[in-house]
Amino acid sequence: MAGSSFGTIFRITTWGESHGKGIGVVVDGCPAGIPLTEDDIQPYLDLRKPGQNRYTTKRAEADSVEILSGTFEGRTTGTPISLLVRNTDQRSRDYGSISELYRPGHADYTFDQKYGFRDYRGGGRSSGRETIGRVAAGAIAIRLLSELGVTFTTYVSAIGPVCIDRNHMDYTRIWESDLRMPDARAEERARAWLEECLQSQDSSGGTIECIAEHVPAGLGDPAFEKLDAALAKAIMSIGAVKAVEIGDGTEVSKSRGSENNDFYLENADGIPYKSTNHSGGILGGISDGSPIRIRASFKPTPSIGQPQSMLTRDGHCVTEVIHGRHDPVIVTRAAIVVEAMAALTLADHLLLNLSSKIETVKKIYGRD
Ligand SMILES: Cc1cc2nc3c(=O)[nH]c(=O)nc-3n(C[C@H](O)[C@H](O)[C@H](O)COP(=O)(O)O)c2cc1C
């Protein structure tokens, strides 16, 4: 199966299925000398793992990461870093009843059309568990970017119809909040909405925002490798993401040029700055040094407990109920996945950019 690799220099290949022996990732192209142990990666996987609240799947996985290669004495060696997470709580029997059914909203029908077979146990390769490899690799990208002072703030900005109020933001509570919301009042309303969804055996969509700060200016490209295009592809490749926006996103279509342009001004010391950041830190496909703002919209979890009309493999429609363990909402666990994909994209572009100017190349080889 092609299409499991992402990135050009900082390149990852994820592997594994939901109900196989394990899931993992190979990270190639990571510079040598970065301090890295399992303890640097595990906290990120813990933010993604199931069972963190009553709105995530009850599948009980520790998701403990093992570094198999690519480090020596606690530092990266510049060789491929192989990371493994063993699956321990597969209950494949839960899925026996859907082996001949295509569930609505899932990859079942399309996967079978493409490959002529389907691993129906927990979604196989199309499962949300595939994102374990992304998060583990993303933790390394975040570690690399932190060496240059790049930081991330990622949170859930909406669950169903409940949106955060930007006047009530408290970024310090994001990772303590099980719904990953920076607004406590919105979180309470989101909780009530999710209870309604649970009672009616339904699920909810939501949005995630990710802000990358202190990203150097100059990352990206003016044409096919535009940084905004690369970020959109990276984040759209996460299961259940249906839209990606940069900066003011779809709102710009309602705006005037005089409102949307980010004017350059000078402060009292004569230092220029951008008065606003409608562009979300990217102009002409290249980072401008201001915060990169990304928003991802997730569809409601396709697996719901209600009876639904499904398609059988031999072409008939039947009404069935899906059994198994599922997330009533995906965004709470996916926030760290969005951050990981943003970090992987920026780390790759950071390394790609080293060849953009002869001055930089000469500096690397001590000829400046
Ligand atoms: C972190 C994460 C967890 C997910 N958990 C579930 C789940 O428990 N149940 C489910 O039906 N879909 C879940 N999904 C969504 C499916 O992976 C995805 O919707 C499905 O494969 C169809 O792909 P598409 O929505 O991109 O078209 C999850 C996705 C992510 C990123």
Coordinates of C-alpha atoms and ligand atoms in Angstrom, one line a residue:
M1 CA 0.0 0.0 0.0
A2 CA 1.6 3.3 -1.0
G3 CA 0.8 6.6 0.7
S4 CA 2.0 5.8 4.2
S5 CA 4.9 8.2 4.1
F6 CA 4.9 12.0 4.7
G7 CA 7.6 14.6 4.4
T8 CA 10.6 15.1 2.2
I9 CA 13.7 15.5 4.5
F10 CA 12.0 14.9 7.9
R11 CA 10.1 11.9 6.5
I12 CA 7.8 9.6 8.4
T13 CA 6.3 6.3 7.5
T14 CA 3.5 5.0 9.7
W15 CA 2.5 1.3 9.8
G16 CA 0.1 -1.0 11.5
E17 CA -3.6 -1.7 11.9
S18 CA -6.1 -1.2 14.7
H19 CA -6.3 -4.9 15.6
G20 CA -2.8 -6.0 14.5
K21 CA 0.1 -6.7 17.0
G22 CA 1.2 -3.1 17.1
I23 CA 1.3 0.3 15.5
G24 CA 4.3 2.4 14.8
V25 CA 6.3 4.8 12.7
V26 CA 9.8 5.2 11.2
V27 CA 11.2 8.7 11.3
D28 CA 14.0 9.3 8.8
G29 CA 16.0 12.5 8.3
C30 CA 15.9 13.7 11.9
P31 CA 19.2 15.6 12.7
A32 CA 21.6 13.9 15.0
G33 CA 22.2 15.2 18.5
I34 CA 18.7 16.0 19.7
P35 CA 18.1 14.7 23.3
L36 CA 15.4 12.0 23.0
T37 CA 14.1 9.2 25.2
E38 CA 10.7 7.5 25.5
D39 CA 9.8 10.0 28.2
D40 CA 9.9 12.8 25.6
I41 CA 7.3 11.0 23.5
Q42 CA 5.0 9.3 26.0
P43 CA 3.3 12.5 27.3
Y44 CA 2.1 13.2 23.8
L45 CA 0.7 9.7 23.3
D46 CA -1.0 10.0 26.7
L47 CA -2.9 13.1 25.4
R48 CA -4.2 11.0 22.4
K49 CA -4.9 7.6 24.1
P50 CA -8.4 6.3 24.7
G51 CA -10.3 6.2 27.9
Q52 CA -9.5 9.7 29.1
N53 CA -13.1 10.6 29.8
R54 CA -16.6 9.3 29.2
Y55 CA -16.6 10.9 25.7
T56 CA -13.8 8.7 24.4
T57 CA -13.7 5.0 23.4
K58 CA -13.5 2.6 26.3
R59 CA -10.8 0.7 24.6
A60 CA -8.2 0.4 27.4
E61 CA -4.8 0.8 25.8
A62 CA -1.6 2.0 27.6
D63 CA -0.2 3.1 24.3
S64 CA 3.4 2.8 25.7
V65 CA 6.0 3.7 23.2
E66 CA 9.3 1.8 22.7
I67 CA 12.2 3.4 20.8
L68 CA 13.7 0.5 18.7
S69 CA 16.5 2.4 16.9
G70 CA 18.0 5.8 16.0
T71 CA 19.1 6.9 19.4
F72 CA 22.3 6.4 21.4
E73 CA 23.0 7.5 25.0
G74 CA 19.7 9.5 25.0
R75 CA 20.3 11.4 21.7
T76 CA 19.3 11.0 18.1
T77 CA 22.0 9.6 15.9
G78 CA 20.7 10.8 12.5
T79 CA 19.7 7.3 11.5
P80 CA 16.1 6.0 11.2
I81 CA 14.2 6.3 14.4
S82 CA 11.8 3.3 14.7
L83 CA 9.0 3.6 17.3
L84 CA 6.6 0.8 18.4
V85 CA 3.3 0.9 20.3
R86 CA 1.9 -2.6 21.0
N87 CA -1.9 -3.1 20.7
T88 CA -3.0 -4.9 23.9
D89 CA -6.8 -4.5 24.1
Q90 CA -8.2 -5.6 20.7
R91 CA -11.7 -7.1 21.0
S92 CA -11.9 -8.3 17.4
R93 CA -15.0 -10.4 18.1
D94 CA -17.0 -7.1 18.5
Y95 CA -16.6 -6.5 14.8
G96 CA -17.5 -10.1 13.5
S97 CA -21.1 -9.0 12.8
I98 CA -20.0 -6.2 10.4
S99 CA -17.6 -8.3 8.4
E100 CA -20.1 -8.4 5.5
L101 CA -21.5 -4.8 6.0
Y102 CA -20.3 -1.4 4.8
R103 CA -21.0 1.1 7.6
P104 CA -22.1 4.6 6.6
G105 CA -19.5 7.3 7.2
H106 CA -16.7 4.8 7.3
A107 CA -14.0 3.8 4.8
D108 CA -15.5 0.2 4.5
Y109 CA -17.0 0.5 1.0
T110 CA -14.2 2.5 -0.5
F111 CA -11.3 0.4 1.0
D112 CA -12.9 -2.8 -0.3
Q113 CA -13.4 -1.2 -3.8
K114 CA -9.7 -0.3 -3.9
Y115 CA -8.1 -3.4 -2.4
G116 CA -10.7 -6.1 -2.9
F117 CA -10.6 -7.0 0.8
R118 CA -11.2 -5.3 4.1
D119 CA -9.8 -5.7 7.6
Y120 CA -13.2 -5.0 9.3
R121 CA -11.7 -5.2 12.9
G122 CA -11.8 -1.7 14.3
G123 CA -11.3 -0.1 10.9
G124 CA -8.0 -1.8 10.1
R125 CA -5.6 0.7 8.6
S126 CA -8.3 3.4 8.3
S127 CA -8.7 3.4 12.1
G128 CA -8.0 6.4 14.3
R129 CA -5.3 4.3 15.9
E130 CA -3.1 5.0 12.8
T131 CA -2.6 8.5 14.3
I132 CA -0.4 7.0 17.1
G133 CA 2.5 6.9 14.6
R134 CA 1.8 10.5 13.7
V135 CA 1.7 11.7 17.3
A136 CA 4.9 9.8 18.3
A137 CA 6.8 11.2 15.3
G138 CA 5.2 14.6 15.9
A139 CA 6.7 14.6 19.4
I140 CA 10.2 14.4 17.8
A141 CA 9.3 17.2 15.4
I142 CA 8.1 19.4 18.3
R143 CA 11.4 18.6 20.2
L144 CA 13.4 19.6 17.1
L145 CA 11.4 22.8 16.6
S146 CA 11.7 23.7 20.3
E147 CA 15.5 23.9 19.7
L148 CA 14.6 27.1 17.6
G149 CA 12.1 28.4 20.1
V150 CA 9.0 27.3 18.1
T151 CA 6.0 26.7 20.4
F152 CA 2.4 25.4 19.8
T153 CA -0.9 26.2 21.4
T154 CA -3.6 23.8 20.3
Y155 CA -7.2 23.5 21.6
V156 CA -10.7 22.5 20.9
S157 CA -12.6 25.6 19.7
A158 CA -16.0 24.1 19.1
I159 CA -17.9 20.9 19.9
G160 CA -21.2 20.6 17.9
P161 CA -22.9 24.0 18.2
V162 CA -20.9 25.1 21.3
C163 CA -18.0 27.5 20.5
I164 CA -15.4 29.0 22.8
D165 CA -15.8 32.8 23.6
R166 CA -12.5 34.5 22.7
N167 CA -13.1 36.9 25.6
H168 CA -12.9 34.0 28.1
M169 CA -9.8 32.3 27.0
D170 CA -7.5 30.7 29.6
Y171 CA -4.8 28.8 27.7
T172 CA -3.3 27.4 30.9
R173 CA -6.3 25.0 31.3
I174 CA -6.1 23.4 27.8
W175 CA -4.3 20.1 28.7
E176 CA -5.9 19.8 32.1
S177 CA -9.3 20.1 30.6
D178 CA -10.5 16.7 29.4
L179 CA -12.4 18.4 26.5
R180 CA -9.2 20.5 25.7
M181 CA -11.2 23.7 25.7
P182 CA -9.6 27.0 26.9
D183 CA -13.0 28.5 27.9
A184 CA -14.5 26.8 31.1
R185 CA -18.0 28.1 30.4
A186 CA -18.0 26.7 26.8
E187 CA -16.7 23.5 28.2
E188 CA -19.7 23.0 30.5
R189 CA -22.1 23.7 27.7
A190 CA -20.2 21.3 25.5
R191 CA -20.4 18.6 28.2
A192 CA -24.2 19.0 28.3
W193 CA -24.4 18.8 24.5
L194 CA -22.3 15.6 24.6
E195 CA -24.5 14.1 27.3
E196 CA -27.5 14.7 24.9
C197 CA -25.5 13.0 22.1
L198 CA -24.7 10.0 24.4
Q199 CA -28.3 9.6 25.5
S200 CA -29.5 9.6 21.9
Q201 CA -26.7 7.1 20.9
D202 CA -25.4 9.9 18.6
S203 CA -22.0 11.6 18.1
S204 CA -20.8 15.2 17.5
G205 CA -18.4 17.0 15.3
G206 CA -16.1 19.8 16.3
T207 CA -13.2 22.1 15.5
I208 CA -9.5 22.3 16.6
E209 CA -7.3 25.4 16.4
C210 CA -3.5 25.2 16.4
I211 CA -1.2 28.2 16.7
A212 CA 2.5 27.9 16.0
E213 CA 4.6 30.8 17.3
H214 CA 8.2 31.9 16.7
V215 CA 8.3 30.1 13.4
P216 CA 11.1 31.7 11.4
A217 CA 10.2 33.7 8.3
G218 CA 11.0 32.1 5.0
L219 CA 9.6 28.6 5.3
G220 CA 7.6 27.3 2.3
D221 CA 7.6 27.9 -1.4
P222 CA 5.8 30.1 -3.8
A223 CA 4.2 27.4 -6.0
F224 CA 3.3 23.7 -5.3
E225 CA 5.1 23.4 -2.0
K226 CA 3.3 26.5 -0.5
L227 CA 3.4 26.2 3.3
D228 CA -0.3 26.7 3.7
A229 CA -0.9 23.9 1.0
A230 CA 1.5 21.6 2.8
L231 CA -0.3 22.2 6.2
A232 CA -3.7 21.7 4.6
K233 CA -2.6 18.4 3.1
A234 CA -1.0 17.2 6.4
I235 CA -4.1 18.0 8.5
M236 CA -6.7 16.9 5.9
S237 CA -4.9 13.5 5.9
I238 CA -6.2 12.9 9.5
G239 CA -9.3 10.7 9.5
A240 CA -12.6 12.6 9.9
V241 CA -11.1 16.1 9.0
K242 CA -13.4 17.7 6.4
A243 CA -11.9 21.3 6.2
V244 CA -8.7 23.1 7.0
E245 CA -8.4 26.9 7.3
I246 CA -5.4 29.2 7.6
G247 CA -5.7 32.5 9.3
D248 CA -9.2 33.9 8.9
G249 CA -10.0 31.0 6.6
T250 CA -13.4 31.0 5.0
E251 CA -14.3 34.3 6.7
V252 CA -12.1 36.2 4.2
S253 CA -14.6 35.7 1.5
K254 CA -16.9 38.1 3.3
S255 CA -14.2 40.7 4.0
R256 CA -12.9 43.8 2.1
G257 CA -9.3 44.2 1.1
S258 CA -9.0 47.2 3.4
E259 CA -10.1 45.0 6.3
N260 CA -8.2 41.8 5.3
N261 CA -4.8 43.3 4.5
D262 CA -2.3 43.1 7.4
F263 CA -0.8 46.6 7.5
Y264 CA 2.9 47.0 8.2
L265 CA 3.4 49.7 10.9
E266 CA 6.4 50.9 12.9
N267 CA 6.5 51.0 16.7
A268 CA 8.0 53.9 18.7
D269 CA 11.6 52.4 18.2
G270 CA 11.1 52.3 14.5
I271 CA 10.7 48.5 14.4
P272 CA 8.2 47.3 11.9
Y273 CA 5.4 45.0 12.8
K274 CA 2.2 43.6 11.3
S275 CA -0.8 45.4 12.8
T276 CA -3.1 42.3 12.4
N277 CA -2.6 38.7 11.3
H278 CA -5.6 37.8 9.1
S279 CA -3.3 35.9 6.8
G280 CA -2.4 33.5 9.6
G281 CA 1.4 33.9 9.4
I282 CA 1.8 32.8 5.7
L283 CA 2.0 35.1 2.7
G284 CA 2.5 33.8 -0.9
G285 CA 3.0 30.3 0.6
I286 CA 6.0 31.4 2.8
S287 CA 6.0 32.0 6.6
D288 CA 6.3 35.7 7.6
G289 CA 7.4 35.1 11.2
S290 CA 4.0 35.9 12.8
P291 CA 1.9 33.2 14.5
I292 CA 0.7 30.5 12.0
R293 CA -3.0 29.9 12.7
I294 CA -4.7 26.7 11.6
R295 CA -8.2 25.5 12.1
A296 CA -9.5 22.0 11.4
S297 CA -13.1 20.9 11.2
F298 CA -13.9 17.3 12.2
K299 CA -17.1 15.4 11.2
P300 CA -19.1 13.6 13.9
T301 CA -17.8 10.1 14.7
P302 CA -19.2 7.8 12.1
S303 CA -19.9 4.9 14.5
I304 CA -23.1 5.7 16.4
G305 CA -25.3 3.3 18.5
Q306 CA -28.5 4.0 16.6
P307 CA -29.9 1.5 14.0
Q308 CA -28.6 2.7 10.6
S309 CA -29.2 1.6 7.0
M310 CA -26.1 -0.1 5.7
L311 CA -24.9 -1.8 2.6
T312 CA -24.1 -5.5 2.5
R313 CA -21.1 -6.7 0.5
D314 CA -23.4 -8.4 -2.0
G315 CA -25.3 -5.2 -2.6
H316 CA -28.4 -5.1 -0.4
C317 CA -29.5 -2.5 2.2
V318 CA -30.2 -3.7 5.8
T319 CA -30.8 -1.8 9.0
E320 CA -28.3 -2.8 11.7
V321 CA -26.7 -1.5 15.0
I322 CA -22.9 -1.2 15.2
H323 CA -21.4 -2.8 18.3
G324 CA -17.8 -2.0 19.6
R325 CA -16.2 0.9 21.4
H326 CA -16.2 4.3 19.9
D327 CA -15.5 8.0 20.6
P328 CA -18.8 10.0 20.7
V329 CA -16.6 13.0 19.7
I330 CA -13.1 12.9 18.0
V331 CA -11.7 16.4 18.6
T332 CA -10.7 15.9 22.2
R333 CA -8.3 13.1 21.3
A334 CA -7.4 14.6 17.9
A335 CA -6.1 18.0 19.2
I336 CA -2.6 16.5 19.7
V337 CA -2.8 14.8 16.3
V338 CA -3.4 18.2 14.6
E339 CA -0.4 19.7 16.6
A340 CA 1.7 16.7 15.5
M341 CA 0.9 17.1 11.8
A342 CA 1.6 20.8 12.0
A343 CA 4.9 20.2 13.7
L344 CA 5.9 17.5 11.1
T345 CA 5.2 19.9 8.3
L346 CA 7.1 22.8 9.8
A347 CA 10.1 20.6 10.8
D348 CA 10.3 19.3 7.2
H349 CA 10.1 22.8 5.7
L350 CA 12.6 24.1 8.2
L351 CA 15.1 21.5 7.0
L352 CA 14.1 22.0 3.3
N353 CA 14.8 25.7 3.7
L354 CA 18.5 25.2 4.5
S355 CA 19.3 25.1 0.8
S356 CA 17.3 28.2 -0.2
K357 CA 20.3 30.7 0.0
I358 CA 23.9 30.3 -0.9
E359 CA 24.8 32.3 2.3
T360 CA 23.2 29.6 4.4
V361 CA 24.9 26.7 2.5
K362 CA 28.3 28.5 3.0
K363 CA 27.6 29.0 6.7
I364 CA 26.8 25.3 7.2
Y365 CA 30.1 24.4 5.6
G366 CA 32.1 27.0 7.5
R367 CA 32.9 29.1 4.3
D368 CA 31.1 32.3 5.2
Ligands
LIG1 C1 -8.0 10.2 16.9 C2 -9.2 9.6 16.1 C3 -10.1 8.7 16.7 C4 -11.1 8.2 16.0 N1 -12.0 7.4 16.6 C5 -13.1 6.9 15.9 C6 -14.0 6.0 16.5 O1 -13.9 5.7 17.7 N2 -15.1 5.6 15.8 C7 -15.3 6.0 14.5 O2 -16.3 5.6 13.9 N3 -14.4 6.8 13.8 C8 -13.3 7.3 14.5 N4 -12.4 8.1 13.9 C9 -12.7 8.5 12.5 C10 -12.4 7.5 11.4 O3 -11.0 7.2 11.5 C11 -12.7 8.2 10.0 O4 -13.8 9.0 10.1 C12 -13.1 7.1 9.1 O5 -11.9 6.3 8.8 C13 -13.5 7.7 7.7 O6 -12.6 8.6 7.1 P1 -12.9 10.1 6.7 O7 -13.8 10.6 7.7 O8 -11.6 10.8 6.7 O9 -13.6 9.9 5.4 C14 -11.3 8.6 14.6 C15 -10.4 9.5 14.0 C16 -9.3 10.0 14.7 C17 -8.4 11.0 14.1

